C-alpha positions as semicolon CSV with decimal commas, in nm:
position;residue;x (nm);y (nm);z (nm)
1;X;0,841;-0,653;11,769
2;X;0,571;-0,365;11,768
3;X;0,720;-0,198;11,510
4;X;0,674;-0,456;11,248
5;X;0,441;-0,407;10,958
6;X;0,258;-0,582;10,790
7;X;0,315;-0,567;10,383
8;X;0,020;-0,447;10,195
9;X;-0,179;-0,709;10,054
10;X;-0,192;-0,668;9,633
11;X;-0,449;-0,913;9,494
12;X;-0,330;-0,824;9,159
13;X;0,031;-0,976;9,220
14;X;0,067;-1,346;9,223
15;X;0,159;-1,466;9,539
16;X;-0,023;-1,185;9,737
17;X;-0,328;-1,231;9,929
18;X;-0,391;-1,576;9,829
19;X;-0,690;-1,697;9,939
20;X;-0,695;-2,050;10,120
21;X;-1,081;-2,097;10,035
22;X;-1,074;-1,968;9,657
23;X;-1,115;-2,172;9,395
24;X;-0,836;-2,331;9,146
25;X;-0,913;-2,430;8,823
26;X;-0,790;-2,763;8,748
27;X;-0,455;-2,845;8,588
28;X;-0,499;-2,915;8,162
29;X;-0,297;-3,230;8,108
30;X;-0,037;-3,300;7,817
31;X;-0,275;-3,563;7,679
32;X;-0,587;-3,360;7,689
33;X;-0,384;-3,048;7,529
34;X;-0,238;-3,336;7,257
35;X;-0,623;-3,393;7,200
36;X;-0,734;-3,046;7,167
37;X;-0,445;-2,985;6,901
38;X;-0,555;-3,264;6,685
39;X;-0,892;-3,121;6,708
40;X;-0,829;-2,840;6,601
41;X;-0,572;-2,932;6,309
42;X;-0,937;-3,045;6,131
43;X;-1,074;-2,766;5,937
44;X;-1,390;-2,591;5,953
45;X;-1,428;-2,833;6,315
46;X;-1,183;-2,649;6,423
47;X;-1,334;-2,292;6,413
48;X;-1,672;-2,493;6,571
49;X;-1,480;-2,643;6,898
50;X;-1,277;-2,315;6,892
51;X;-1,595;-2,136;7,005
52;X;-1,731;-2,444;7,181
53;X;-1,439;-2,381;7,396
54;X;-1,465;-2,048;7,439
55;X;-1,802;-2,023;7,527
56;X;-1,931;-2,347;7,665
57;X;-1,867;-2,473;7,974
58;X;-1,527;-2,626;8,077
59;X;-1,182;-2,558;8,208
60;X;-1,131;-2,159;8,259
61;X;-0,804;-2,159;8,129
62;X;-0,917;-2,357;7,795
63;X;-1,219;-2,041;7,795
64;X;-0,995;-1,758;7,811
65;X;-0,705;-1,896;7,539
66;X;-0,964;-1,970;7,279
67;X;-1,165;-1,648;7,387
68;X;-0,778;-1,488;7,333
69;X;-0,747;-1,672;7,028
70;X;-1,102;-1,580;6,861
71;X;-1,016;-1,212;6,929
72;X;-0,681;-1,235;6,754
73;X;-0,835;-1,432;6,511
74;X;-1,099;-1,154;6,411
75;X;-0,791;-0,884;6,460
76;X;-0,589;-1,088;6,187
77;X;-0,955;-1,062;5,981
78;X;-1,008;-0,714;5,999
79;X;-0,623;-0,644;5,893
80;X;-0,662;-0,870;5,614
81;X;-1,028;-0,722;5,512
82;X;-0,855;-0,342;5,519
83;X;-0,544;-0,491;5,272
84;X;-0,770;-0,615;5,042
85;X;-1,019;-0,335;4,990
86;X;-0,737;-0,081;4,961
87;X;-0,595;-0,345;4,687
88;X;-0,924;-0,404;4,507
89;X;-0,927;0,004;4,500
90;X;-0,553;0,045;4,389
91;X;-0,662;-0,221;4,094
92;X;-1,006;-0,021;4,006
93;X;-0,842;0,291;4,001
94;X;-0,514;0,170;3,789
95;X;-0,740;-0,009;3,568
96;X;-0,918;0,338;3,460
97;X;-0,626;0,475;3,295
């Protein structure tokens, strides 16, 4: 019995060192996620409540999708940004001969 060890507690693995007294956030329900999507099939509202969302306060797993979602978002802009300045400079450039 003395020669048991404990394993070593990895906070970084679910399931490991749970702490009785730390805070969950609250479970998003079907109805509320049902809600959000219609929200945000509305345009221009939907880039608004998109960084309402993200930034205001509310459910912490709502915050860090649409946080996830802005970045990607601005990643998809900058791609698309790049594709057409190199096209606008392929048609200048074609256009001179």
């Amino acid at each position: 019995m003395d020669n048991f060890q404990q394993p070593q507690v990895n906070p970084g693995v679910p399931g490991y060192g749970y702490d009785q007294n730390q805070q969950v956030s609250p479970v998003i329900t079907v109805k509320e996620w049902m809600l959000t999507m219609l929200i945000l099939i509305i345009p221009i509202v939907n880039i608004i409540m998109m960084f309402v969302w993200a930034f205001g306060e509310g459910n912490p797993t709502k915050k860090n999708y649409f946080k996830a979602s802005l970045i990607w978002g601005a990643i998809v802009l900058v791609i698309y940004a790049i594709i057409a300045v190199i096209l606008i400079a392929a048609a200048a450039s074609s256009s001179m001969y």
